[in-house]
Amino acid sequence: MRPGTGLFPEALERLITQFAALPGVGTKSAQRMAFRVLDYTPERAEAFANAITDAKALIRRCGVCQNLTDGETCSVCASERRDRGLICVVADIRDLYAIERARNYGGVYHVLHGVISPMRRIAAEDIAIAPLVERVKAGGVTEVILALNPDTEGEATAMYISRLLTPLGVKVTRLATGLPAGGNVEFADDATIFRALQERILIYPYT
Ligand SMILES: [Zn+2]
C-alpha cells in the first residue's frame, strides 16, 4: 500500500514513504511526521538530516563485545569497574540497555545481533557467535550468562552456544525463568531482570 495518497508533491511523498517504513509507524503518523518536518526551519531540517547521516557514519560495533559505540570500544568495555570475567550474552542491543537499566549487573556483554532462525534463514555464521567463542578462548572468562529470550529461537541459540562453550571449560548459565512466557528481555521490568540475573540457572558444568 502506498503511504501517501498520490496527492502530494513527489518530494513530500518520498519523505512520507521513509517515515512509513519505520517500525510501528502507520500511514497517518507518517504523514503527520512529514508535515511537521515541513514546518521546520531550514537549520532544524538540516540538523535532523545530519543526525541520521552522522549516526550511520559514526556508530559502529565495539571491537570487543559488538555493542554500539562511536569509538573503538564501547563504554562498558572501557570501564575499569566492570568484571571482564563475566560475559552476559544478549541477542539485541536493546536487551543490553534493558539489563543496564536494571543496574545490578557488573560484568561485560556480548551482543549477538540476532538469533539463529531456520525460518528466517539466519544461520550461526550470520550472527556474532564466532567472536564470542574467540573471546572465551582468549582466556580470563569465568562465566558466560546466556540472556536470550525464552522463545524457540532464543532457546535453540542458547543450546547451540552452550555446546560450543562447554568444551572450553567455562561456566555457562542462563537467566532464571521469571521472564513472562514468550516475553522479551527488552520489555522486562527492572525487578524481573534483577531476579533473573540473581537466580540464574547453571547449564555447565553439569551437576
Ligand atoms: Zn564493548
XYZ file of N, CA and C and ligand atoms in Angstrom:
622
model
N 0.844 -1.206 0.000
C 0.000 0.000 0.000
C 0.870 1.243 0.000
N 0.493 2.180 -0.793
C 1.284 3.413 -0.869
C 1.039 4.262 0.356
N 2.124 4.712 1.023
C 1.944 5.502 2.233
C 1.263 6.839 1.971
N 1.607 7.480 0.892
C 0.973 8.762 0.577
C -0.321 8.515 -0.170
N -0.905 9.527 -0.722
C -2.166 9.337 -1.459
C -1.956 9.588 -2.938
N -0.758 10.033 -3.312
C -0.529 10.423 -4.685
C -0.893 11.884 -4.902
N -1.526 12.471 -3.899
C -1.916 13.884 -3.987
C -0.738 14.798 -3.701
N 0.243 14.251 -2.983
C 1.334 15.110 -2.508
C 2.424 15.272 -3.563
N 3.145 16.404 -3.504
C 4.298 16.564 -4.379
C 5.294 15.432 -4.138
N 6.071 15.106 -5.151
C 6.926 13.920 -5.116
C 7.895 13.925 -3.923
N 8.525 15.074 -3.635
C 9.499 15.130 -2.531
C 8.819 14.842 -1.193
N 7.586 15.280 -1.057
C 6.836 15.029 0.175
C 6.430 13.557 0.265
N 6.035 12.996 -0.874
C 5.723 11.560 -0.930
C 6.922 10.728 -0.460
N 8.109 11.135 -0.927
C 9.316 10.379 -0.565
C 9.560 10.424 0.938
N 9.347 11.601 1.535
C 9.539 11.749 2.974
C 8.534 10.885 3.747
N 7.286 10.922 3.294
C 6.241 10.103 3.944
C 6.610 8.618 3.844
N 7.078 8.214 2.674
C 7.461 6.811 2.472
C 8.565 6.397 3.443
N 9.547 7.296 3.658
C 10.639 6.989 4.583
C 10.116 6.827 6.014
N 9.266 7.727 6.450
C 8.710 7.610 7.811
C 7.855 6.356 7.939
N 7.066 6.072 6.905
C 6.150 4.924 6.957
C 6.911 3.597 7.018
N 8.189 3.620 6.579
C 8.988 2.394 6.598
C 9.543 2.099 7.991
N 9.423 3.067 8.920
C 9.935 2.852 10.272
C 8.992 1.942 11.049
N 9.551 1.152 12.002
C 8.688 0.216 12.738
C 7.623 0.947 13.548
N 6.406 0.461 13.464
C 5.319 0.996 14.282
C 4.719 2.288 13.759
N 5.145 2.728 12.583
C 4.608 3.985 12.047
C 3.615 3.677 10.926
N 2.392 4.060 11.121
C 1.368 3.860 10.102
C 1.342 5.036 9.129
N 0.493 4.923 8.115
C 0.411 5.952 7.070
C 0.061 7.323 7.637
N -0.960 7.349 8.503
C -1.396 8.632 9.080
C -0.273 9.293 9.872
N 0.403 8.493 10.707
C 1.503 9.036 11.508
C 2.626 9.526 10.610
N 2.918 8.754 9.560
C 3.994 9.132 8.642
C 3.681 10.476 7.988
N 2.426 10.661 7.632
C 2.036 11.948 7.028
C 2.175 13.078 8.038
N 1.750 12.823 9.288
C 1.864 13.864 10.324
C 3.320 14.255 10.545
N 4.197 13.225 10.595
C 5.630 13.489 10.791
C 6.192 14.318 9.640
N 5.827 13.943 8.429
C 6.352 14.644 7.256
C 5.894 16.105 7.250
N 4.636 16.337 7.600
C 4.136 17.723 7.642
C 4.838 18.520 8.733
N 5.155 17.854 9.857
C 5.885 18.536 10.921
C 7.271 18.959 10.427
N 7.928 18.048 9.701
C 9.259 18.368 9.171
C 9.184 19.557 8.203
N 8.105 19.618 7.441
C 7.952 20.748 6.509
C 7.870 22.081 7.253
N 7.397 22.045 8.492
C 7.299 23.272 9.295
C 8.643 23.667 9.909
N 9.616 22.767 9.851
C 10.925 23.074 10.438
C 11.573 24.257 9.730
N 12.441 24.985 10.472
C 13.314 25.963 9.812
C 14.328 25.166 8.992
N 14.951 25.783 7.984
C 15.969 25.056 7.205
C 17.075 24.507 8.107
N 17.440 25.263 9.174
C 18.517 24.820 10.074
C 18.113 23.545 10.815
N 16.878 23.546 11.303
C 16.426 22.382 12.061
C 16.297 21.155 11.153
N 15.816 21.400 9.940
C 15.685 20.287 8.995
C 17.064 19.702 8.678
N 18.055 20.590 8.557
C 19.406 20.120 8.264
C 19.973 19.325 9.448
N 19.710 19.816 10.679
C 20.178 19.102 11.874
C 19.560 17.704 11.932
N 18.286 17.617 11.558
C 17.573 16.331 11.553
C 18.222 15.378 10.547
N 18.453 15.886 9.352
C 19.072 15.064 8.305
C 20.487 14.655 8.720
N 21.230 15.593 9.331
C 22.603 15.289 9.748
C 22.633 14.235 10.849
N 21.637 14.265 11.752
C 21.595 13.282 12.832
C 21.516 11.874 12.248
N 20.791 11.732 11.154
C 20.661 10.418 10.513
C 21.976 10.018 9.848
N 22.552 10.931 9.064
C 23.786 10.565 8.357
C 24.946 10.383 9.332
N 25.005 11.220 10.390
C 26.086 11.087 11.376
C 25.976 9.760 12.126
N 24.762 9.417 12.550
C 24.578 8.161 13.289
C 25.047 6.999 12.425
N 24.677 7.058 11.171
C 25.052 5.972 10.257
C 26.567 5.941 10.049
N 27.195 7.117 9.954
C 28.633 7.181 9.663
C 29.492 6.894 10.898
N 29.031 7.311 12.084
C 29.898 7.267 13.267
C 29.682 6.063 14.172
N 28.473 5.519 14.175
C 28.183 4.417 15.095
C 28.632 3.099 14.483
N 29.421 2.374 15.252
C 29.869 1.066 14.783
C 29.860 0.087 15.947
N 30.269 -1.137 15.660
C 30.261 -2.153 16.720
C 31.564 -2.127 17.494
N 31.447 -2.275 18.812
C 32.608 -2.378 19.693
C 33.455 -3.575 19.251
N 34.757 -3.375 19.164
C 35.657 -4.434 18.723
C 35.706 -5.617 19.682
N 35.274 -5.403 20.928
C 35.312 -6.478 21.916
C 33.963 -7.198 22.001
N 32.898 -6.422 22.226
C 31.613 -7.052 22.589
C 30.504 -6.853 21.566
N 30.756 -6.090 20.510
C 29.757 -5.845 19.459
C 28.634 -4.888 19.874
N 28.754 -4.295 21.066
C 27.830 -3.230 21.461
C 28.043 -2.050 20.528
N 27.096 -1.127 20.477
C 27.275 0.042 19.619
C 28.172 1.065 20.299
N 28.996 1.735 19.502
C 29.912 2.740 20.039
C 30.276 3.730 18.940
N 30.744 4.906 19.346
C 31.309 5.817 18.343
C 32.827 5.856 18.478
N 33.384 4.946 19.307
C 34.845 4.847 19.439
C 35.299 3.449 19.055
N 36.489 3.055 19.540
C 36.992 1.711 19.249
C 36.289 0.669 20.101
N 36.179 1.003 21.417
C 35.471 0.099 22.320
C 34.315 0.854 22.977
N 33.315 0.114 23.423
C 32.134 0.747 23.994
C 32.400 1.183 25.440
N 31.468 1.929 26.017
C 31.668 2.477 27.362
C 31.709 1.365 28.414
N 31.001 0.255 28.181
C 31.024 -0.857 29.147
C 32.406 -1.505 29.138
N 32.911 -1.830 27.951
C 34.227 -2.481 27.851
C 35.340 -1.556 28.332
N 35.152 -0.251 28.172
C 36.193 0.705 28.557
C 36.207 0.945 30.068
N 35.123 0.575 30.753
C 35.013 0.883 32.182
C 35.935 0.001 33.025
N 36.626 0.640 33.964
C 37.528 -0.070 34.881
C 36.743 -0.908 35.888
N 35.498 -0.509 36.109
C 34.728 -1.142 37.190
C 34.040 -2.445 36.783
N 34.054 -2.782 35.499
C 33.324 -3.971 35.073
C 34.201 -5.220 35.190
N 33.550 -6.331 35.565
C 34.222 -7.623 35.696
C 34.309 -8.286 34.317
N 35.512 -8.338 33.754
C 35.688 -8.874 32.404
C 35.607 -10.402 32.356
N 35.571 -11.023 33.532
C 35.465 -12.477 33.583
C 34.026 -12.965 33.454
N 33.102 -12.024 33.474
C 31.678 -12.365 33.431
C 31.072 -11.750 32.165
N 30.637 -12.613 31.247
C 30.077 -12.117 29.978
C 28.601 -12.467 29.893
N 27.767 -11.463 29.691
C 26.335 -11.667 29.516
C 26.030 -11.581 28.019
N 25.516 -12.680 27.455
C 25.250 -12.746 26.018
C 23.803 -12.345 25.744
N 23.618 -11.333 24.916
C 22.266 -10.877 24.551
C 22.112 -10.937 23.034
N 20.854 -11.068 22.585
C 20.602 -11.152 21.148
C 20.654 -9.770 20.514
N 20.188 -8.783 21.260
C 19.949 -7.474 20.666
C 20.471 -6.377 21.573
N 20.881 -5.284 20.999
C 21.397 -4.148 21.735
C 20.357 -3.637 22.751
N 19.073 -3.752 22.405
C 18.022 -3.260 23.307
C 17.936 -4.097 24.580
N 18.334 -5.378 24.477
C 18.377 -6.229 25.669
C 19.490 -5.759 26.599
N 20.623 -5.373 25.999
C 21.745 -4.840 26.786
C 21.291 -3.586 27.541
N 20.601 -2.705 26.858
C 20.134 -1.476 27.509
C 19.158 -1.788 28.642
N 18.294 -2.788 28.437
C 17.329 -3.168 29.475
C 18.065 -3.672 30.718
N 19.106 -4.482 30.520
C 19.865 -5.022 31.656
C 20.659 -3.906 32.336
N 21.226 -2.995 31.557
C 21.942 -1.857 32.139
C 21.006 -0.985 32.974
N 19.781 -0.819 32.510
C 18.795 -0.007 33.244
C 18.492 -0.604 34.607
N 18.529 -1.952 34.696
C 18.210 -2.614 35.970
C 19.323 -2.401 37.003
N 20.512 -1.994 36.562
C 21.626 -1.574 37.420
C 22.100 -2.598 38.445
N 22.010 -3.883 38.156
C 22.564 -4.829 39.114
C 23.544 -5.784 38.459
N 24.018 -5.432 37.265
C 24.949 -6.296 36.566
C 26.302 -5.600 36.443
N 27.360 -6.270 36.919
C 28.679 -5.648 36.935
C 29.667 -6.251 35.951
N 29.194 -7.182 35.125
C 30.085 -7.808 34.153
C 30.081 -7.064 32.826
N 30.559 -7.741 31.787
C 30.547 -7.160 30.446
C 29.536 -7.932 29.588
N 29.435 -7.560 28.328
C 28.414 -8.147 27.462
C 29.014 -8.773 26.217
N 28.157 -9.510 25.516
C 28.445 -9.862 24.129
C 27.122 -9.800 23.371
N 27.078 -8.959 22.352
C 25.831 -8.781 21.589
C 25.902 -9.611 20.314
N 24.946 -10.535 20.162
C 24.946 -11.435 19.004
C 24.420 -10.772 17.733
N 23.593 -9.757 17.901
C 22.909 -9.103 16.768
C 22.043 -10.110 16.021
N 21.211 -10.812 16.765
C 20.270 -11.742 16.159
C 20.274 -13.081 16.878
N 19.386 -13.961 16.443
C 19.359 -15.330 16.949
C 19.289 -16.267 15.748
N 19.706 -17.502 15.976
C 19.628 -18.488 14.898
C 18.153 -18.751 14.592
N 17.791 -18.678 13.322
C 16.392 -18.876 12.939
C 16.293 -19.530 11.565
N 16.043 -20.843 11.534
C 15.881 -21.509 10.237
C 14.723 -20.891 9.439
N 13.671 -20.478 10.160
C 12.504 -19.874 9.494
C 12.876 -18.606 8.728
N 13.737 -17.799 9.360
C 14.122 -16.531 8.719
C 15.488 -16.637 8.038
N 15.941 -17.876 7.874
C 17.215 -18.158 7.192
C 18.401 -17.432 7.829
N 18.412 -17.393 9.179
C 19.552 -16.815 9.893
C 20.335 -17.964 10.507
N 21.562 -18.138 10.017
C 22.418 -19.235 10.486
C 23.371 -18.720 11.556
N 24.055 -19.665 12.203
C 25.003 -19.302 13.268
C 26.067 -18.333 12.753
N 26.465 -18.505 11.479
C 27.526 -17.652 10.905
C 27.028 -16.229 10.680
N 25.713 -16.046 10.651
C 25.167 -14.707 10.369
C 25.137 -13.816 11.602
N 25.323 -14.400 12.773
C 25.315 -13.595 13.997
C 26.682 -13.733 14.675
N 26.911 -12.926 15.718
C 28.278 -12.793 16.261
C 28.620 -13.878 17.289
N 28.482 -15.153 16.874
C 28.827 -16.254 17.775
C 30.340 -16.508 17.763
N 30.951 -16.497 16.577
C 32.393 -16.783 16.471
C 33.243 -15.827 17.327
N 32.950 -14.502 17.301
C 33.749 -13.605 18.161
C 33.583 -13.911 19.655
N 32.415 -14.447 20.037
C 32.200 -14.817 21.443
C 33.100 -16.000 21.808
N 33.127 -16.996 20.938
C 33.964 -18.172 21.192
C 35.435 -17.749 21.270
N 35.849 -16.842 20.389
C 37.231 -16.345 20.405
C 37.547 -15.647 21.726
N 36.584 -14.873 22.216
C 36.778 -14.164 23.492
C 37.004 -15.148 24.619
N 36.186 -16.197 24.641
C 36.306 -17.182 25.720
C 37.623 -17.946 25.581
N 37.972 -18.277 24.336
C 39.235 -18.997 24.084
C 40.435 -18.178 24.527
N 40.326 -16.852 24.423
C 41.448 -15.965 24.780
C 41.751 -16.028 26.278
N 40.814 -16.553 27.055
C 41.054 -16.770 28.485
C 40.558 -15.640 29.362
N 40.546 -15.905 30.687
C 40.135 -14.897 31.657
C 38.636 -14.829 31.882
N 37.871 -15.644 31.153
C 36.415 -15.638 31.319
C 36.028 -16.769 32.267
N 35.293 -16.440 33.331
C 34.904 -17.470 34.292
C 33.462 -17.936 34.079
N 32.609 -17.021 33.589
C 31.205 -17.399 33.411
C 30.591 -16.673 32.220
N 29.787 -17.408 31.454
C 29.020 -16.820 30.357
C 27.541 -16.992 30.696
N 26.835 -15.864 30.792
C 25.396 -15.899 31.086
C 24.637 -15.736 29.774
N 23.814 -16.711 29.422
C 23.031 -16.612 28.196
C 21.708 -15.927 28.520
N 21.589 -14.657 28.140
C 20.385 -13.871 28.451
C 19.553 -13.706 27.192
N 19.135 -14.853 26.644
C 18.355 -14.823 25.408
C 16.877 -14.986 25.737
N 16.028 -14.539 24.845
C 14.595 -14.589 25.102
C 14.112 -16.035 25.232
N 13.128 -16.268 26.122
C 12.645 -17.640 26.331
C 11.655 -18.085 25.254
N 12.058 -17.932 23.983
C 11.218 -18.449 22.895
C 12.021 -19.510 22.134
N 11.414 -20.114 21.123
C 12.054 -21.234 20.430
C 13.427 -20.853 19.869
N 13.500 -19.702 19.214
C 14.759 -19.292 18.586
C 15.825 -18.964 19.645
N 15.384 -18.309 20.726
C 16.312 -17.980 21.806
C 16.859 -19.226 22.465
N 15.981 -20.200 22.716
C 16.392 -21.460 23.350
C 17.358 -22.225 22.447
N 17.043 -22.269 21.144
C 17.889 -23.014 20.206
C 19.267 -22.365 20.105
N 19.287 -21.037 20.098
C 20.560 -20.316 20.013
C 21.377 -20.549 21.280
N 20.706 -20.529 22.433
C 21.396 -20.759 23.713
C 22.010 -22.157 23.737
N 21.259 -23.132 23.240
C 21.748 -24.506 23.230
C 22.962 -24.635 22.318
N 22.881 -24.004 21.153
C 23.985 -24.048 20.184
C 25.253 -23.452 20.801
N 25.094 -22.292 21.446
C 26.265 -21.618 22.030
C 26.833 -22.432 23.189
N 25.956 -22.987 24.032
C 26.482 -23.718 25.188
C 27.249 -24.949 24.737
N 26.830 -25.546 23.610
C 27.578 -26.706 23.088
C 28.982 -26.309 22.635
N 29.122 -25.078 22.122
C 30.441 -24.610 21.689
C 31.324 -24.233 22.876
N 30.681 -23.744 23.954
C 31.458 -23.216 25.077
C 31.868 -24.274 26.097
N 31.045 -25.303 26.265
C 31.351 -26.271 27.324
C 32.716 -26.958 27.162
N 33.156 -27.273 25.915
C 34.500 -27.882 25.813
C 35.615 -26.941 26.259
N 35.307 -25.646 26.366
C 36.324 -24.667 26.752
C 36.446 -24.558 28.272
N 35.585 -25.294 28.981
C 35.708 -25.359 30.434
C 35.158 -24.151 31.171
N 34.421 -23.288 30.494
C 33.869 -22.097 31.135
C 32.485 -22.427 31.711
N 32.166 -21.782 32.831
C 30.842 -21.976 33.426
C 29.802 -21.282 32.539
N 28.719 -21.991 32.219
C 27.665 -21.413 31.377
C 26.356 -21.413 32.158
N 25.715 -20.269 32.219
C 24.425 -20.174 32.916
C 23.417 -19.489 32.001
N 22.165 -19.558 32.396
C 21.166 -18.765 31.677
C 20.286 -18.048 32.684
N 19.558 -17.065 32.222
C 18.695 -16.292 33.114
C 17.659 -17.216 33.731
N 17.313 -16.964 34.984
C 16.246 -17.725 35.627
C 14.954 -17.458 34.893
N 14.071 -18.448 34.897
C 12.751 -18.189 34.346
C 12.100 -17.163 35.258
N 11.080 -16.548 34.802
C 10.525 -15.434 35.550
C 10.227 -14.338 34.563
N 10.928 -14.408 33.423
C 10.518 -13.554 32.314
C 9.152 -14.082 31.891
N 8.224 -13.208 31.568
C 6.904 -13.681 31.157
C 7.031 -14.627 29.964
N 6.171 -15.653 29.907
C 6.233 -16.637 28.829
C 6.180 -15.925 27.486
N 7.123 -16.255 26.618
C 7.199 -15.593 25.318
C 7.616 -14.140 25.439
N 7.942 -13.728 26.686
C 8.291 -12.331 26.922
C 9.717 -12.049 26.519
N 10.033 -10.799 26.370
C 11.358 -10.402 25.946
C 12.151 -9.821 27.091
N 13.483 -9.993 27.000
C 14.379 -9.348 27.953
C 14.169 -7.836 27.856
N 14.055 -7.384 26.620
C 13.932 -5.949 26.359
C 12.785 -5.296 27.137
N 11.655 -6.010 27.238
C 10.474 -5.405 27.840
C 10.272 -5.774 29.306
N 11.188 -6.593 29.847
C 11.047 -6.991 31.250
C 11.333 -5.798 32.153
N 10.615 -5.724 33.288
C 10.873 -4.605 34.201
C 12.154 -4.869 34.987
N 12.661 -3.838 35.647
C 13.949 -3.923 36.341
C 13.973 -5.025 37.385
N 12.872 -5.164 38.146
C 12.826 -6.167 39.213
C 12.920 -7.573 38.631
N 12.266 -7.794 37.490
C 12.296 -9.113 36.841
C 13.702 -9.423 36.356
N 14.348 -8.436 35.756
C 15.720 -8.642 35.272
C 16.658 -8.906 36.457
N 16.465 -8.150 37.543
C 17.268 -8.321 38.748
C 17.183 -9.773 39.228
N 15.940 -10.272 39.333
C 15.717 -11.634 39.823
C 16.283 -12.670 38.845
N 16.052 -12.430 37.554
C 16.508 -13.392 36.539
C 18.033 -13.516 36.548
N 18.721 -12.411 36.864
C 20.189 -12.435 36.926
C 20.681 -13.062 38.227
N 20.003 -12.711 39.331
C 20.391 -13.237 40.638
C 20.247 -14.753 40.696
N 19.131 -15.237 40.171
C 18.803 -16.658 40.311
C 19.076 -17.408 39.020
N 20.208 -17.092 38.382
C 20.460 -17.733 37.092
C 20.724 -19.226 37.264
N 20.416 -19.934 36.179
C 20.426 -21.394 36.202
C 21.686 -21.931 35.542
N 22.308 -22.877 36.212
C 23.555 -23.460 35.711
C 23.283 -24.408 34.559
N 23.978 -24.191 33.435
C 23.882 -25.124 32.310
C 25.100 -26.047 32.336
N 26.286 -25.455 32.607
C 27.541 -26.216 32.651
C 28.449 -25.589 33.679
N 29.234 -26.310 34.484
C 29.343 -27.767 34.482
C 28.070 -28.440 34.975
N 27.848 -29.630 34.412
C 26.660 -30.395 34.779
C 26.729 -30.812 36.238
N 25.584 -30.804 36.883
C 25.602 -31.208 38.306
C 25.018 -32.595 38.476
Zn 32.176 -3.376 24.226
